[in-house]
mmCIF file with all atom_site columns, C-alpha atoms in Angstrom:
data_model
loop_
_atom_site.group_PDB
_atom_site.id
_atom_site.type_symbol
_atom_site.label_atom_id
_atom_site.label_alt_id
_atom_site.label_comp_id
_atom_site.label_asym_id
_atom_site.label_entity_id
_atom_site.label_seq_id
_atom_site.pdbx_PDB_ins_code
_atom_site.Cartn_x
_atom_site.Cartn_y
_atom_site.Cartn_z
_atom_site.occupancy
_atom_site.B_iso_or_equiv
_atom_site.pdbx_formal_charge
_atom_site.auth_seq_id
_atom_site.auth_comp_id
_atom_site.auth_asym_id
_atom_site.auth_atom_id
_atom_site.pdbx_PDB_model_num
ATOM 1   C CA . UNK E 1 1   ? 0.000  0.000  0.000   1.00 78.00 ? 298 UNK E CA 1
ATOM 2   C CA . UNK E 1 2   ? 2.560  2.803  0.875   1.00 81.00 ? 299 UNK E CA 1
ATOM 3   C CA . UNK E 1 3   ? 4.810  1.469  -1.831  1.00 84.00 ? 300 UNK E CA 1
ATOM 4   C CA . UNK E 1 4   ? 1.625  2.155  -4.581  1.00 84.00 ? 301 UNK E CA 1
ATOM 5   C CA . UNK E 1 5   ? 0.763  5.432  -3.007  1.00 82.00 ? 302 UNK E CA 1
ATOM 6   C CA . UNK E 1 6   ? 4.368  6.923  -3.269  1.00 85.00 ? 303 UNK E CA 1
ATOM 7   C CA . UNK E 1 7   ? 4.128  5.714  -7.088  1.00 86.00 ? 304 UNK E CA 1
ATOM 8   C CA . UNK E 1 8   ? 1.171  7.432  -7.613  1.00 85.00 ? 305 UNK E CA 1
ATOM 9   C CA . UNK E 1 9   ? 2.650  10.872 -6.018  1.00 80.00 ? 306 UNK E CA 1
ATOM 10  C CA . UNK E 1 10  ? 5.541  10.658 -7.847  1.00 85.00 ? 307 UNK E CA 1
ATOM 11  C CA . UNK E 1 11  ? 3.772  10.205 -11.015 1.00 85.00 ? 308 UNK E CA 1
ATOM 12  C CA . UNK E 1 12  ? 1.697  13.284 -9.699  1.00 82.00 ? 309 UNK E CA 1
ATOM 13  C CA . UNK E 1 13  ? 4.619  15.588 -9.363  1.00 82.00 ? 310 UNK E CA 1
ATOM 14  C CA . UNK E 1 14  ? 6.263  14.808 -12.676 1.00 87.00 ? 311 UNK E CA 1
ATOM 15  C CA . UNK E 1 15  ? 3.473  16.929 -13.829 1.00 84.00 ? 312 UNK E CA 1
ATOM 16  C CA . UNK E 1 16  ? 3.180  20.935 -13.327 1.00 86.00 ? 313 UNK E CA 1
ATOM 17  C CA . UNK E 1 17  ? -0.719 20.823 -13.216 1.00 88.00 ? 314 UNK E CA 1
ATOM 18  C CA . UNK E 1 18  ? -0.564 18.036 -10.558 1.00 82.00 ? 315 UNK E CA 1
ATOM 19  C CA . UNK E 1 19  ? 2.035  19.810 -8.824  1.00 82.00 ? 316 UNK E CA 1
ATOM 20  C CA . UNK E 1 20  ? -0.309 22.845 -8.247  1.00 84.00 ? 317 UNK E CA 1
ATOM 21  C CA . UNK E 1 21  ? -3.189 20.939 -7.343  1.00 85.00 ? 318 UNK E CA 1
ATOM 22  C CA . UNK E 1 22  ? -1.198 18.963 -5.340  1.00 82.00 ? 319 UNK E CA 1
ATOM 23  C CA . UNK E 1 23  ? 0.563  21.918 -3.487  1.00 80.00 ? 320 UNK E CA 1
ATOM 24  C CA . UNK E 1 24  ? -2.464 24.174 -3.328  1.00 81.00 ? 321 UNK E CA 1
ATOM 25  C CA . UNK E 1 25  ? -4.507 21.935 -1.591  1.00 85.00 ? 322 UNK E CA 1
ATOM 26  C CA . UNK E 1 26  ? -2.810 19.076 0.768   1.00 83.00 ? 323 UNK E CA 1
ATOM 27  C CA . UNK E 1 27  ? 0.659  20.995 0.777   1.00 80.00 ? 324 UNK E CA 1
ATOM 28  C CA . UNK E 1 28  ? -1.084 24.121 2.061   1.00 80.00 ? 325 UNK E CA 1
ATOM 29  C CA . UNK E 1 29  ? -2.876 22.142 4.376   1.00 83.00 ? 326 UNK E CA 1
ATOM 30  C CA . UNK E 1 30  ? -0.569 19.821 5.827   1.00 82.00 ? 327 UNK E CA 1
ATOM 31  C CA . UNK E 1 31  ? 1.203  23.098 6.631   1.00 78.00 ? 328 UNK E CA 1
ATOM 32  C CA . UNK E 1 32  ? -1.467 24.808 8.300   1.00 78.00 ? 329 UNK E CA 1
ATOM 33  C CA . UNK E 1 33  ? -2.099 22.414 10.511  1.00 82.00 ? 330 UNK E CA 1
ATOM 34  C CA . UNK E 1 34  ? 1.758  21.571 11.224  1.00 77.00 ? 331 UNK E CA 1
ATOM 35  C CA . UNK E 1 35  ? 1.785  25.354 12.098  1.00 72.00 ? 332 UNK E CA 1
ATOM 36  C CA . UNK E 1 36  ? -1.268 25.510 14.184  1.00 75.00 ? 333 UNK E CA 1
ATOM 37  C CA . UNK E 1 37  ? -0.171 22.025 16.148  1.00 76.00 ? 334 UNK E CA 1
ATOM 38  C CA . UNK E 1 38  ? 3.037  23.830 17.026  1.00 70.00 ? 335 UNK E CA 1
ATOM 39  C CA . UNK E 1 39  ? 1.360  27.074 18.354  1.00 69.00 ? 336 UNK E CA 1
ATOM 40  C CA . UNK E 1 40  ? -0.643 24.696 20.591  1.00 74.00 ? 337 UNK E CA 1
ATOM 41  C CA . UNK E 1 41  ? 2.108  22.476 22.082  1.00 72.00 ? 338 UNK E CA 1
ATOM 42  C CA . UNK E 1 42  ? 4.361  25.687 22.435  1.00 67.00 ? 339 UNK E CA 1
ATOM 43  C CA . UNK E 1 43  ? 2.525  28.740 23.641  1.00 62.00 ? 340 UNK E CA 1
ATOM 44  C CA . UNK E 1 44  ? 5.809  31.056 22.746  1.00 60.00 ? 341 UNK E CA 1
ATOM 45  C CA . UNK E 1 45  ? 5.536  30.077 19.491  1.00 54.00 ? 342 UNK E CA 1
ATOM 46  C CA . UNK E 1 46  ? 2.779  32.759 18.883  1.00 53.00 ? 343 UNK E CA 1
ATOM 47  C CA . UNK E 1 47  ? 5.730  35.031 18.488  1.00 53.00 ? 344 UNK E CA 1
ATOM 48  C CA . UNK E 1 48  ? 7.042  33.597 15.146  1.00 54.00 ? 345 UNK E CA 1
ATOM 49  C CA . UNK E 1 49  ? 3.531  34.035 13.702  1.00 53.00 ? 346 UNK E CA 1
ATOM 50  C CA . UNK E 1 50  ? 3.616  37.857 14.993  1.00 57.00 ? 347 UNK E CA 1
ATOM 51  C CA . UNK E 1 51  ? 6.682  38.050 12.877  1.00 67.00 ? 348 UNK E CA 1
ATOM 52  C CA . UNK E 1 52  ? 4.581  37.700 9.733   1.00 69.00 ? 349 UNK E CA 1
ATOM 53  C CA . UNK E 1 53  ? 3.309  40.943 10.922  1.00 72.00 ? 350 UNK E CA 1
ATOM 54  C CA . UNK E 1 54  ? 6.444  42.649 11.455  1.00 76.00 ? 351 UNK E CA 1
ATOM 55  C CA . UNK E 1 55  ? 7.575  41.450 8.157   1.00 75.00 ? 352 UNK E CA 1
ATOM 56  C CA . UNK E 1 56  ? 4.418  43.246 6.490   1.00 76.00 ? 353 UNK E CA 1
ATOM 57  C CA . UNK E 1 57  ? 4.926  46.242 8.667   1.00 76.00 ? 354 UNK E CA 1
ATOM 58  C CA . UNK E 1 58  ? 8.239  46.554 7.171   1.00 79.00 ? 355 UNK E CA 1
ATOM 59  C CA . UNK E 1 59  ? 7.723  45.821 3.644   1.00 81.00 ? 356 UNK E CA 1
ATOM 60  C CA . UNK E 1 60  ? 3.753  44.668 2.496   1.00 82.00 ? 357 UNK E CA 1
ATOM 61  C CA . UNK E 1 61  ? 4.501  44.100 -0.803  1.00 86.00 ? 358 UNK E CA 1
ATOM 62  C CA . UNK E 1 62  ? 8.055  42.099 0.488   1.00 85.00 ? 359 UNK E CA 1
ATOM 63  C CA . UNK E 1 63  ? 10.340 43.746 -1.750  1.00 88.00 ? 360 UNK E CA 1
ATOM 64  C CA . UNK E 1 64  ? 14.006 43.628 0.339   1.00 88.00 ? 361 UNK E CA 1
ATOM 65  C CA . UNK E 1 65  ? 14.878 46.937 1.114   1.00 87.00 ? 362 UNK E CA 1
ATOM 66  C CA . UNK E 1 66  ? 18.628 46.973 1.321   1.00 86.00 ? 363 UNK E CA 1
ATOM 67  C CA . UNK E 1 67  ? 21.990 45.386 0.397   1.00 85.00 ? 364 UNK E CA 1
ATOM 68  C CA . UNK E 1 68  ? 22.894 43.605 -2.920  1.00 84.00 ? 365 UNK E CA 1
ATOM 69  C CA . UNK E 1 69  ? 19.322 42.131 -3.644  1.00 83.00 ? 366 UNK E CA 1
ATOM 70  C CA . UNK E 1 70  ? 17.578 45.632 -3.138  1.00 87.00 ? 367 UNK E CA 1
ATOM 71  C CA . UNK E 1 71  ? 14.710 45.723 -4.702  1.00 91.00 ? 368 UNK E CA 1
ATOM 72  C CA . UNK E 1 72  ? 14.183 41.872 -5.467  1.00 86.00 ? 369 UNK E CA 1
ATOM 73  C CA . UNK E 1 73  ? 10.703 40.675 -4.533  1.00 88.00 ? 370 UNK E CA 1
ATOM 74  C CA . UNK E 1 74  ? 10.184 37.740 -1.863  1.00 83.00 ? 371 UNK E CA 1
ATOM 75  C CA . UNK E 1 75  ? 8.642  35.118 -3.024  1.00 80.00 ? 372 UNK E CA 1
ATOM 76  C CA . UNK E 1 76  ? 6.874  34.507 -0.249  1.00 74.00 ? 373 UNK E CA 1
ATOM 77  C CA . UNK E 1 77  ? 6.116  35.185 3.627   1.00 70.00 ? 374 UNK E CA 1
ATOM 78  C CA . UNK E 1 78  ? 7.781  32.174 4.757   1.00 69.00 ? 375 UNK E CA 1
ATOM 79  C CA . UNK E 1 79  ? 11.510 31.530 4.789   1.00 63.00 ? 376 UNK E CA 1
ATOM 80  C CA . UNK E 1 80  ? 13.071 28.736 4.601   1.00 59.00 ? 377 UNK E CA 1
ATOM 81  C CA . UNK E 1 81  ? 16.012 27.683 7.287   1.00 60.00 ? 378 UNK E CA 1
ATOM 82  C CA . UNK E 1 82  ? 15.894 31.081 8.986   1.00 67.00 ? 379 UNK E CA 1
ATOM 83  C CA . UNK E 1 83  ? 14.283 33.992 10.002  1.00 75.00 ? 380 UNK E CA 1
ATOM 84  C CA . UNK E 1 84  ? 12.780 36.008 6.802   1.00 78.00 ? 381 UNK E CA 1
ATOM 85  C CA . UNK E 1 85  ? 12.947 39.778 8.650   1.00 80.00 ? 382 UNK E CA 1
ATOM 86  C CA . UNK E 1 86  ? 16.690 40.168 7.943   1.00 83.00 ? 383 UNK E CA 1
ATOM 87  C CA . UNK E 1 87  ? 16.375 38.958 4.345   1.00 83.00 ? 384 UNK E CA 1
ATOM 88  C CA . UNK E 1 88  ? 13.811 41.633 3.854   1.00 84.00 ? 385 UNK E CA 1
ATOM 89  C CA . UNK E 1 89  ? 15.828 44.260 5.357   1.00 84.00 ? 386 UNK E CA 1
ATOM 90  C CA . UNK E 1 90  ? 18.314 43.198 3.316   1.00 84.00 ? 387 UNK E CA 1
ATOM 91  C CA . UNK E 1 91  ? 20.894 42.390 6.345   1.00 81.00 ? 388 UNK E CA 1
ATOM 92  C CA . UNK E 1 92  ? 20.853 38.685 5.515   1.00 79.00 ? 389 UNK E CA 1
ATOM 93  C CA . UNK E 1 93  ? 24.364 36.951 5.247   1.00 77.00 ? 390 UNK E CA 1
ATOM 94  C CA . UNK E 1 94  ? 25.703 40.917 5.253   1.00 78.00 ? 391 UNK E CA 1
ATOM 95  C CA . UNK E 1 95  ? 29.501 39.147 5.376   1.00 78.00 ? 392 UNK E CA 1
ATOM 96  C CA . UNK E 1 96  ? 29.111 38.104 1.982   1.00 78.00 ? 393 UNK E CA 1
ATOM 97  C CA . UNK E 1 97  ? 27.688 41.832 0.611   1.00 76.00 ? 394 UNK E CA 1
ATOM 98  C CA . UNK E 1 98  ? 30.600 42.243 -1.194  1.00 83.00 ? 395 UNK E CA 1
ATOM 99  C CA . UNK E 1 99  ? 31.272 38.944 -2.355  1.00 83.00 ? 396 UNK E CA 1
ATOM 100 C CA . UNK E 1 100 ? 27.327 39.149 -4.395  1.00 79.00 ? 397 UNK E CA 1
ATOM 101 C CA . UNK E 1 101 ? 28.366 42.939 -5.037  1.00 79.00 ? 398 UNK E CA 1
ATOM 102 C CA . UNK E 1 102 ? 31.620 41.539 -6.798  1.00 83.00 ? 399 UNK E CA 1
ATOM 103 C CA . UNK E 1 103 ? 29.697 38.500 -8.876  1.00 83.00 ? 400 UNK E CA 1
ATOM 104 C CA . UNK E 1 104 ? 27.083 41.396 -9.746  1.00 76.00 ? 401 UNK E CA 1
ATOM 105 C CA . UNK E 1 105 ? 29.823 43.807 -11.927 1.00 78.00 ? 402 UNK E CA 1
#
């Protein structure tokens, strides 16, 4: 049974229109409820969903406002492997600024 179920996915996400579906309905959902399961087992957690917030007090339409992606749009309000307010203030990783300034000319 797992065995034919992970076939069947896999077929699924070899294809962009199963993807979405895929993504935009059990993806979306498995991670609203991962998120919401976490807020309830960890009260202080309610703190990383006021960063969302923050972030969109900052910049709504979460365009990073500084360093050597200025001006690049976030894809989204989540980050991935840490926090997403110093990406959007453009602070993110600032030892390698000149490094990505260097690659950019």
């Amino acid at each position: 049974m797992k065995f034919f179920f992970k076939k069947i996915v896999s077929q699924i996400l070899q294809n962009d229109i199963g993807w979405r579906i895929l993504y935009n309905t059990v993806v979306r959902a498995s991670e609203f409820i991962k998120s919401e399961r976490i807020i309830l087992q960890e009260p202080n957690c309610k703190q990383v969903v006021n960063h969302k917030d923050k972030v969109l007090s900052i910049s709504p339409d979460l365009i990073v406002k500084h360093g050597p992606f200025k001006g690049m749009k976030y894809p989204d309000q989540k980050s991935v492997g840490s926090a997403l307010i110093p990406k959007i203030v453009g602070s993110y990783e600032s030892e390698l600024h000149q490094i990505i300034g260097k690659i950019f000319q």
